[in-house]
Amino acid sequence: MDEKEMKFGTKAIHAGVHPDPATGAIMTPIYQTSTYVQEGVGNHKGFEYSRTKNPTRDTLERSIAALENGKFGACFGSGLAAIDCVLKMLEPGDEVISTNDLYGGTYRLFKTIFEKYGIKFHFVGMADAANIEDHVNANTKLIWVETPTNPMMNIIDISACAAIAKKHKLKLAVDNTFATPYLQTPLDLGADIVMHSATKYLGGHSDVVMGALVCKDESIAKEIYRIQNSSGAVCGPMDAFLVLRGIKTLHLRIQRHCENGREVAEFLRTHPKVDKVYWPGFKDHPNHEVARKQMKDFGGMISFSLVGNKLSDAHEVVRKLKVFSLAESLGGVESLCGHPVTMTHASIPKEEREKAGIVDSLIRLSVGIEDYSDLIQDLKQALN
Ligand SMILES: *Cc1c(COP(=O)(O)O)cnc(C)c1O
């Protein structure tokens, strides 16, 4: 069956994956090898050296590319290494317009690494995509979008960003870590590059750190592969195997994350100690209509603040939670909670943080795939 005709669940299990040509093994083997014997000079089976190409990674790259409705995939040692690759396509003097409430590590990479090499960043609230155009000038090369945003769950209209990128001949890259290709496929909405921290939902089991890029355009793909091979920030075959295994249940997991997310978000909203709840599935979320248009469902990521907005209260709640473990990261089968101000977003200056709405009492939940009644029970006891 042609991969393009497959529905998502079939693609998750089959796309890009073929029985091992040597043995018929149905699961792609972990090709734990650095090099490949050549029959004669230049006469090889498509693999020369594992930084350049490795069969396990190659299968994963094809699988992720198919899920994103792209043509080319590239996997890296982490999500940040994938972003690093995109930024290395730029030259000194180039400018980037980026989402303002950005994953903390991305912000740090932009500010402390790439600014040093002469790239300039503008951090812009993109809930209204028209704000982007205020910052476009002759040096602008890239728009960097994260949606839903982390941790404020703002929704950015990818099609609107793509129209602006097209008009000014800019590239549009979308960090699709939170939504996953099950919920949203940015390439179909006009993005040039999709990026993933596969550490999160794609892997899905909190056992691997990995990043990925997907694109459709061959000239962009050539650049990505050139940088991937030249900088060398590739993932190992064991990690590629783990993510390939994770992807086989991606659709089932995300369905459950979404169901549980809805239950938890609605519970929090009625709790007297909770001030605001940020989740794009609420009808009165400011960009709910955009979320409905570009996403299949609303995901399992939720942030909320507490009445009184005290840092010590937030610390108390995360300390008392038992089913939700206090930890960085997200997207695994188990529920996690985090306190952005002291954890993931500590590297963002307070003024930048508060401009984006990341207040002292804000708690972020990655709702897992446990039974939601247990998750709600846990939140109840921690809040009371
Ligand atoms: C975790 C994360 C990253 C960074 O990925 P790593 O795999 O940790 O390097 C980037 N963007 C988002 C939205 C993330 O959640």
CSV table of C-alpha atoms and ligand atoms in Angstrom, one decimal:
chain,number,residue,atom,x,y,z
A,1,MET,CA,0.0,0.0,0.0
A,2,ASP,CA,1.2,3.5,-0.9
A,3,GLU,CA,2.3,5.2,2.3
A,4,LYS,CA,0.6,8.4,1.2
A,5,GLU,CA,-2.7,6.7,1.2
A,6,MET,CA,-2.3,5.2,4.7
A,7,LYS,CA,-4.3,6.6,7.7
A,8,PHE,CA,-2.2,7.8,10.6
A,9,GLY,CA,-2.3,4.6,12.7
A,10,THR,CA,-1.2,2.5,9.8
A,11,LYS,CA,1.6,4.9,9.0
A,12,ALA,CA,2.8,4.9,12.6
A,13,ILE,CA,3.3,1.2,12.4
A,14,HIS,CA,4.4,0.7,8.8
A,15,ALA,CA,5.6,3.8,7.1
A,16,GLY,CA,9.3,3.8,6.3
A,17,VAL,CA,9.8,0.4,8.0
A,18,HIS,CA,10.6,-2.8,6.0
A,19,PRO,CA,11.6,-6.3,7.2
A,20,ASP,CA,15.3,-6.5,7.6
A,21,PRO,CA,16.7,-7.5,4.2
A,22,ALA,CA,19.4,-9.8,5.7
A,23,THR,CA,17.1,-11.9,8.0
A,24,GLY,CA,13.5,-10.9,7.6
A,25,ALA,CA,13.4,-9.6,11.2
A,26,ILE,CA,10.1,-7.6,11.4
A,27,MET,CA,11.5,-5.1,13.9
A,28,THR,CA,14.3,-2.9,12.5
A,29,PRO,CA,17.5,-4.3,14.1
A,30,ILE,CA,19.8,-2.1,16.2
A,31,TYR,CA,22.7,-1.7,13.8
A,32,GLN,CA,25.3,-1.1,16.4
A,33,THR,CA,28.1,-0.5,14.0
A,34,SER,CA,30.3,2.5,13.1
A,35,THR,CA,31.4,1.3,9.7
A,36,TYR,CA,30.5,-0.9,6.8
A,37,VAL,CA,32.7,-3.2,4.8
A,38,GLN,CA,33.0,-2.2,1.1
A,39,GLU,CA,33.5,-4.7,-1.6
A,40,GLY,CA,35.8,-2.4,-3.6
A,41,VAL,CA,36.6,1.3,-3.4
A,42,GLY,CA,33.3,3.1,-3.8
A,43,ASN,CA,31.3,-0.1,-4.1
A,44,HIS,CA,29.1,-0.3,-0.9
A,45,LYS,CA,25.5,-1.0,0.0
A,46,GLY,CA,24.5,2.6,0.7
A,47,PHE,CA,26.2,2.8,4.1
A,48,GLU,CA,29.8,4.0,4.6
A,49,TYR,CA,30.1,5.4,8.1
A,50,SER,CA,27.4,5.7,10.8
A,51,ARG,CA,27.7,9.5,11.4
A,52,THR,CA,26.6,9.9,7.8
A,53,LYS,CA,24.0,7.1,7.6
A,54,ASN,CA,23.0,4.2,9.8
A,55,PRO,CA,20.3,1.7,8.9
A,56,THR,CA,18.4,2.0,12.2
A,57,ARG,CA,18.5,5.8,12.1
A,58,ASP,CA,17.6,5.8,8.4
A,59,THR,CA,14.4,3.8,9.1
A,60,LEU,CA,13.4,6.1,11.9
A,61,GLU,CA,14.1,9.2,9.7
A,62,ARG,CA,11.8,7.8,7.0
A,63,SER,CA,9.1,6.9,9.6
A,64,ILE,CA,9.1,10.5,11.1
A,65,ALA,CA,9.1,12.1,7.6
A,66,ALA,CA,6.1,10.0,6.6
A,67,LEU,CA,4.2,10.9,9.8
A,68,GLU,CA,4.7,14.6,9.1
A,69,ASN,CA,3.7,14.3,5.5
A,70,GLY,CA,7.2,15.3,4.5
A,71,LYS,CA,9.8,13.8,2.2
A,72,PHE,CA,13.0,14.0,4.2
A,73,GLY,CA,13.8,13.3,7.9
A,74,ALA,CA,16.9,13.7,9.9
A,75,CYS,CA,17.5,12.6,13.5
A,76,PHE,CA,19.8,14.2,16.1
A,77,GLY,CA,21.2,13.5,19.5
A,78,SER,CA,18.6,15.9,21.1
A,79,GLY,CA,15.9,18.3,20.2
A,80,LEU,CA,18.3,21.2,20.7
A,81,ALA,CA,20.8,19.6,18.3
A,82,ALA,CA,18.0,19.6,15.7
A,83,ILE,CA,17.3,23.3,16.3
A,84,ASP,CA,21.1,24.0,16.3
A,85,CYS,CA,21.1,22.4,12.8
A,86,VAL,CA,18.4,24.8,11.5
A,87,LEU,CA,20.2,27.8,12.9
A,88,LYS,CA,23.4,26.8,11.2
A,89,MET,CA,21.7,27.3,7.9
A,90,LEU,CA,21.9,31.0,8.6
A,91,GLU,CA,24.8,33.5,8.2
A,92,PRO,CA,26.1,36.2,10.5
A,93,GLY,CA,23.9,39.3,10.2
A,94,ASP,CA,20.7,37.2,9.5
A,95,GLU,CA,17.7,37.8,11.7
A,96,VAL,CA,15.2,35.4,13.2
A,97,ILE,CA,11.6,36.2,14.4
A,98,SER,CA,10.7,33.8,17.2
A,99,THR,CA,7.8,33.0,19.4
A,100,ASN,CA,8.2,34.8,22.7
A,101,ASP,CA,7.1,32.1,25.2
A,102,LEU,CA,9.6,29.7,23.9
A,103,TYR,CA,10.9,26.4,25.4
A,104,GLY,CA,13.6,27.6,27.8
A,105,GLY,CA,16.5,25.6,26.2
A,106,THR,CA,15.6,27.0,22.7
A,107,TYR,CA,15.8,30.5,24.1
A,108,ARG,CA,19.2,29.8,25.7
A,109,LEU,CA,20.5,28.3,22.5
A,110,PHE,CA,19.4,31.4,20.5
A,111,LYS,CA,20.6,34.0,23.1
A,112,THR,CA,23.8,32.5,24.4
A,113,ILE,CA,25.2,30.6,21.4
A,114,PHE,CA,23.9,32.0,18.1
A,115,GLU,CA,23.7,35.7,19.1
A,116,LYS,CA,27.5,35.4,19.6
A,117,TYR,CA,27.9,34.4,16.0
A,118,GLY,CA,26.0,37.5,14.8
A,119,ILE,CA,22.5,36.3,14.4
A,120,LYS,CA,19.8,38.6,15.8
A,121,PHE,CA,16.6,37.3,17.4
A,122,HIS,CA,13.3,39.1,17.9
A,123,PHE,CA,10.9,37.5,20.4
A,124,VAL,CA,7.4,38.3,19.5
A,125,GLY,CA,3.9,37.4,20.8
A,126,MET,CA,2.5,35.5,17.8
A,127,ALA,CA,-1.0,34.8,19.1
A,128,ASP,CA,-1.8,37.5,16.6
A,129,ALA,CA,0.4,36.5,13.6
A,130,ALA,CA,0.2,40.1,12.3
A,131,ASN,CA,2.8,41.1,15.0
A,132,ILE,CA,5.4,39.2,13.0
A,133,GLU,CA,5.4,41.7,10.1
A,134,ASP,CA,6.4,44.6,12.4
A,135,HIS,CA,9.9,42.9,12.8
A,136,VAL,CA,10.5,41.8,9.2
A,137,ASN,CA,13.4,43.6,7.5
A,138,ALA,CA,15.9,42.9,4.7
A,139,ASN,CA,18.0,40.7,7.0
A,140,THR,CA,15.1,38.5,8.2
A,141,LYS,CA,15.6,34.9,7.1
A,142,LEU,CA,13.6,32.6,9.5
A,143,ILE,CA,10.4,32.6,11.5
A,144,TRP,CA,10.6,30.2,14.4
A,145,VAL,CA,7.2,29.0,15.8
A,146,GLU,CA,6.3,26.8,18.7
A,147,THR,CA,2.6,25.9,19.0
A,148,PRO,CA,1.0,25.2,21.4
A,149,THR,CA,3.6,27.3,23.3
A,150,ASN,CA,5.4,26.2,26.4
A,151,PRO,CA,4.1,26.7,29.1
A,152,MET,CA,1.3,29.2,28.3
A,153,MET,CA,-0.5,27.0,25.7
A,154,ASN,CA,-0.9,29.9,23.3
A,155,ILE,CA,-1.9,28.8,19.9
A,156,ILE,CA,-0.2,30.3,16.8
A,157,ASP,CA,-1.9,30.2,13.5
A,158,ILE,CA,0.6,28.3,11.3
A,159,SER,CA,-1.1,29.0,8.0
A,160,ALA,CA,-1.1,32.8,8.8
A,161,CYS,CA,2.7,32.5,9.6
A,162,ALA,CA,3.3,30.6,6.4
A,163,ALA,CA,1.5,33.4,4.4
A,164,ILE,CA,3.8,36.0,6.0
A,165,ALA,CA,6.9,33.8,5.4
A,166,LYS,CA,5.9,33.3,1.7
A,167,LYS,CA,5.2,37.0,1.1
A,168,HIS,CA,8.7,38.0,2.4
A,169,LYS,CA,10.5,34.9,1.2
A,170,LEU,CA,11.4,33.7,4.7
A,171,LYS,CA,11.7,30.1,5.9
A,172,LEU,CA,9.1,29.0,8.5
A,173,ALA,CA,10.2,26.4,11.0
A,174,VAL,CA,7.7,24.9,13.5
A,175,ASP,CA,8.6,23.1,16.7
A,176,ASN,CA,5.9,20.4,16.7
A,177,THR,CA,7.0,18.7,19.9
A,178,PHE,CA,3.8,19.5,21.9
A,179,ALA,CA,1.2,18.7,19.2
A,180,THR,CA,3.0,15.7,17.5
A,181,PRO,CA,2.1,14.8,13.9
A,182,TYR,CA,-1.0,13.0,15.2
A,183,LEU,CA,-2.6,16.3,16.1
A,184,GLN,CA,-1.0,18.7,13.7
A,185,THR,CA,1.1,18.6,10.5
A,186,PRO,CA,2.7,22.0,9.9
A,187,LEU,CA,4.2,21.1,6.5
A,188,ASP,CA,0.6,20.7,5.2
A,189,LEU,CA,-0.1,24.2,6.5
A,190,GLY,CA,2.8,25.8,4.6
A,191,ALA,CA,5.8,25.4,7.0
A,192,ASP,CA,9.2,24.6,5.5
A,193,ILE,CA,10.7,22.7,8.4
A,194,VAL,CA,9.2,20.7,11.3
A,195,MET,CA,11.3,20.1,14.4
A,196,HIS,CA,10.7,17.6,17.2
A,197,SER,CA,12.1,16.9,20.5
A,198,ALA,CA,11.6,13.1,20.0
A,199,THR,CA,12.5,12.9,23.7
A,200,LYS,CA,8.9,13.8,24.4
A,201,TYR,CA,5.7,12.2,22.7
A,202,LEU,CA,7.4,10.5,19.8
A,203,GLY,CA,9.6,8.4,22.1
A,204,GLY,CA,6.8,8.6,24.6
A,205,HIS,CA,8.4,6.5,27.4
A,206,SER,CA,10.9,8.9,29.0
A,207,ASP,CA,13.8,6.6,28.1
A,208,VAL,CA,15.6,8.5,25.4
A,209,VAL,CA,16.8,12.0,24.4
A,210,MET,CA,16.5,12.7,20.6
A,211,GLY,CA,15.6,15.4,18.1
A,212,ALA,CA,14.3,15.3,14.5
A,213,LEU,CA,13.8,17.6,11.5
A,214,VAL,CA,11.4,17.0,8.6
A,215,CYS,CA,11.1,18.9,5.4
A,216,LYS,CA,9.6,18.5,1.8
A,217,ASP,CA,12.0,20.6,-0.2
A,218,GLU,CA,15.1,18.8,-1.5
A,219,SER,CA,17.4,21.9,-1.3
A,220,ILE,CA,16.6,22.4,2.4
A,221,ALA,CA,17.1,18.6,3.0
A,222,LYS,CA,20.5,18.8,1.4
A,223,GLU,CA,21.5,21.6,3.7
A,224,ILE,CA,20.2,19.7,6.7
A,225,TYR,CA,22.1,16.5,5.8
A,226,ARG,CA,25.2,18.5,5.1
A,227,ILE,CA,25.1,20.1,8.6
A,228,GLN,CA,24.0,16.8,10.3
A,229,ASN,CA,27.0,15.1,8.8
A,230,SER,CA,29.5,18.0,9.2
A,231,SER,CA,28.5,18.9,12.8
A,232,GLY,CA,27.9,15.3,13.7
A,233,ALA,CA,25.2,15.7,16.4
A,234,VAL,CA,23.5,12.4,15.4
A,235,CYS,CA,21.6,9.9,17.6
A,236,GLY,CA,22.8,6.4,18.2
A,237,PRO,CA,21.1,3.3,16.8
A,238,MET,CA,19.8,2.1,20.2
A,239,ASP,CA,18.0,5.4,20.7
A,240,ALA,CA,16.7,5.2,17.1
A,241,PHE,CA,15.3,1.8,17.9
A,242,LEU,CA,13.5,3.0,21.0
A,243,VAL,CA,11.9,5.9,19.2
A,244,LEU,CA,10.8,3.6,16.3
A,245,ARG,CA,9.2,1.4,19.0
A,246,GLY,CA,7.5,4.4,20.6
A,247,ILE,CA,6.1,5.6,17.4
A,248,LYS,CA,4.1,2.4,16.9
A,249,THR,CA,1.7,3.4,19.6
A,250,LEU,CA,1.8,7.2,19.1
A,251,HIS,CA,-1.8,7.5,17.9
A,252,LEU,CA,-3.2,5.4,20.8
A,253,ARG,CA,-1.1,7.3,23.4
A,254,ILE,CA,-2.1,10.7,22.1
A,255,GLN,CA,-5.8,9.8,22.0
A,256,ARG,CA,-5.5,8.9,25.7
A,257,HIS,CA,-3.4,12.0,26.6
A,258,CYS,CA,-6.1,14.1,25.0
A,259,GLU,CA,-9.0,12.4,26.8
A,260,ASN,CA,-7.2,12.7,30.2
A,261,GLY,CA,-6.1,16.3,29.4
A,262,ARG,CA,-9.7,17.3,28.9
A,263,GLU,CA,-10.8,15.7,32.2
A,264,VAL,CA,-8.0,17.3,34.2
A,265,ALA,CA,-8.4,20.7,32.6
A,266,GLU,CA,-12.1,20.8,33.3
A,267,PHE,CA,-11.5,19.6,36.9
A,268,LEU,CA,-8.9,22.3,37.6
A,269,ARG,CA,-11.2,25.0,36.2
A,270,THR,CA,-13.8,24.3,38.8
A,271,HIS,CA,-11.3,24.2,41.8
A,272,PRO,CA,-11.6,27.2,44.2
A,273,LYS,CA,-7.8,27.4,44.7
A,274,VAL,CA,-7.0,27.5,41.1
A,275,ASP,CA,-6.8,30.9,39.4
A,276,LYS,CA,-6.3,30.5,35.7
A,277,VAL,CA,-6.1,27.3,33.6
A,278,TYR,CA,-4.4,27.3,30.2
A,279,TRP,CA,-5.5,24.6,27.8
A,280,PRO,CA,-6.4,25.2,24.1
A,281,GLY,CA,-9.5,23.0,24.3
A,282,PHE,CA,-11.5,25.6,26.3
A,283,LYS,CA,-14.0,27.4,24.1
A,284,ASP,CA,-13.0,30.7,25.7
A,285,HIS,CA,-9.2,30.1,25.1
A,286,PRO,CA,-8.3,33.2,23.0
A,287,ASN,CA,-7.2,31.1,20.0
A,288,HIS,CA,-9.5,28.2,20.4
A,289,GLU,CA,-10.8,28.5,16.9
A,290,VAL,CA,-7.3,28.4,15.4
A,291,ALA,CA,-6.6,25.3,17.6
A,292,ARG,CA,-9.7,23.6,16.2
A,293,LYS,CA,-8.8,24.5,12.7
A,294,GLN,CA,-5.2,23.3,12.8
A,295,MET,CA,-5.2,20.5,15.4
A,296,LYS,CA,-7.2,17.3,15.6
A,297,ASP,CA,-7.6,17.5,19.4
A,298,PHE,CA,-6.1,19.6,22.2
A,299,GLY,CA,-3.4,17.5,23.8
A,300,GLY,CA,-2.5,16.6,27.4
A,301,MET,CA,-0.4,19.7,28.3
A,302,ILE,CA,-2.0,22.1,30.8
A,303,SER,CA,-0.7,25.0,32.9
A,304,PHE,CA,-2.5,26.6,35.8
A,305,SER,CA,-1.9,29.3,38.3
A,306,LEU,CA,-3.0,29.5,42.0
A,307,VAL,CA,-5.2,32.0,43.7
A,308,GLY,CA,-2.9,34.5,45.5
A,309,ASN,CA,0.0,33.7,43.1
A,310,LYS,CA,2.5,32.6,45.7
A,311,LEU,CA,5.7,30.8,44.7
A,312,SER,CA,5.6,28.9,48.0
A,313,ASP,CA,2.1,27.6,47.4
A,314,ALA,CA,3.2,26.3,44.0
A,315,HIS,CA,6.1,24.5,45.6
A,316,GLU,CA,3.8,23.0,48.2
A,317,VAL,CA,1.4,21.7,45.5
A,318,VAL,CA,4.1,20.0,43.4
A,319,ARG,CA,5.6,18.5,46.6
A,320,LYS,CA,2.3,17.0,47.6
A,321,LEU,CA,1.4,15.5,44.2
A,322,LYS,CA,2.1,11.7,44.2
A,323,VAL,CA,0.9,10.3,40.9
A,324,PHE,CA,2.2,13.3,39.1
A,325,SER,CA,6.0,13.2,39.5
A,326,LEU,CA,7.9,16.4,39.9
A,327,ALA,CA,10.3,16.4,36.9
A,328,GLU,CA,11.4,18.3,33.8
A,329,SER,CA,10.3,16.9,30.5
A,330,LEU,CA,6.9,15.9,29.2
A,331,GLY,CA,5.1,13.6,26.8
A,332,GLY,CA,5.8,10.2,28.5
A,333,VAL,CA,3.2,7.7,29.5
A,334,GLU,CA,3.5,8.8,33.1
A,335,SER,CA,2.1,12.1,34.4
A,336,LEU,CA,4.6,14.8,35.3
A,337,CYS,CA,4.4,18.2,36.9
A,338,GLY,CA,6.8,21.1,36.8
A,339,HIS,CA,7.2,24.6,38.1
A,340,PRO,CA,8.4,26.6,35.0
A,341,VAL,CA,9.8,29.6,37.0
A,342,THR,CA,12.3,27.5,39.0
A,343,MET,CA,12.7,24.7,36.5
A,344,THR,CA,12.4,24.8,32.7
A,345,HIS,CA,12.2,28.6,32.4
A,346,ALA,CA,14.7,29.6,35.0
A,347,SER,CA,17.1,30.6,32.3
A,348,ILE,CA,14.7,33.2,30.9
A,349,PRO,CA,15.0,36.6,32.6
A,350,LYS,CA,12.1,37.5,35.0
A,351,GLU,CA,11.0,40.5,32.8
A,352,GLU,CA,10.8,38.3,29.7
A,353,ARG,CA,9.0,35.6,31.7
A,354,GLU,CA,6.4,37.8,33.1
A,355,LYS,CA,5.8,39.5,29.8
A,356,ALA,CA,4.8,36.1,28.5
A,357,GLY,CA,2.6,35.4,31.6
A,358,ILE,CA,4.8,32.9,33.3
A,359,VAL,CA,4.0,33.9,36.9
A,360,ASP,CA,5.4,32.6,40.2
A,361,SER,CA,2.5,30.2,41.0
A,362,LEU,CA,2.3,28.7,37.5
A,363,ILE,CA,2.4,24.9,37.4
A,364,ARG,CA,2.7,22.9,34.2
A,365,LEU,CA,1.2,19.4,33.9
A,366,SER,CA,2.1,16.7,31.3
A,367,VAL,CA,-1.0,14.6,31.7
A,368,GLY,CA,0.0,10.9,31.2
A,369,ILE,CA,-2.1,7.9,30.1
A,370,GLU,CA,-3.0,6.6,33.6
A,371,ASP,CA,-6.7,6.5,34.7
A,372,TYR,CA,-7.9,10.1,34.9
A,373,SER,CA,-9.9,9.5,38.1
A,374,ASP,CA,-6.6,8.8,39.9
A,375,LEU,CA,-5.0,11.9,38.4
A,376,ILE,CA,-7.9,14.1,39.6
A,377,GLN,CA,-7.9,12.5,43.0
A,378,ASP,CA,-4.1,13.3,43.3
A,379,LEU,CA,-4.7,16.9,42.3
A,380,LYS,CA,-7.5,17.2,44.8
A,381,GLN,CA,-5.4,16.1,47.7
A,382,ALA,CA,-2.5,18.3,46.7
A,383,LEU,CA,-4.6,21.4,46.3
A,384,ASN,CA,-6.6,21.0,49.6
B,1,LIG,C1,12.2,19.4,25.2
B,1,LIG,C2,11.9,20.4,24.2
B,1,LIG,C3,12.9,20.9,23.3
B,1,LIG,C4,14.4,20.4,23.5
B,1,LIG,O1,14.5,19.1,23.2
B,1,LIG,P1,15.7,18.2,23.9
B,1,LIG,O2,15.4,16.8,23.3
B,1,LIG,O3,15.5,18.3,25.4
B,1,LIG,O4,17.0,18.7,23.5
B,1,LIG,C5,12.6,21.8,22.4
B,1,LIG,N1,11.3,22.2,22.2
B,1,LIG,C6,10.3,21.8,23.0
B,1,LIG,C7,9.0,22.3,22.9
B,1,LIG,C8,10.6,20.9,24.1
B,1,LIG,O5,9.6,20.5,24.9
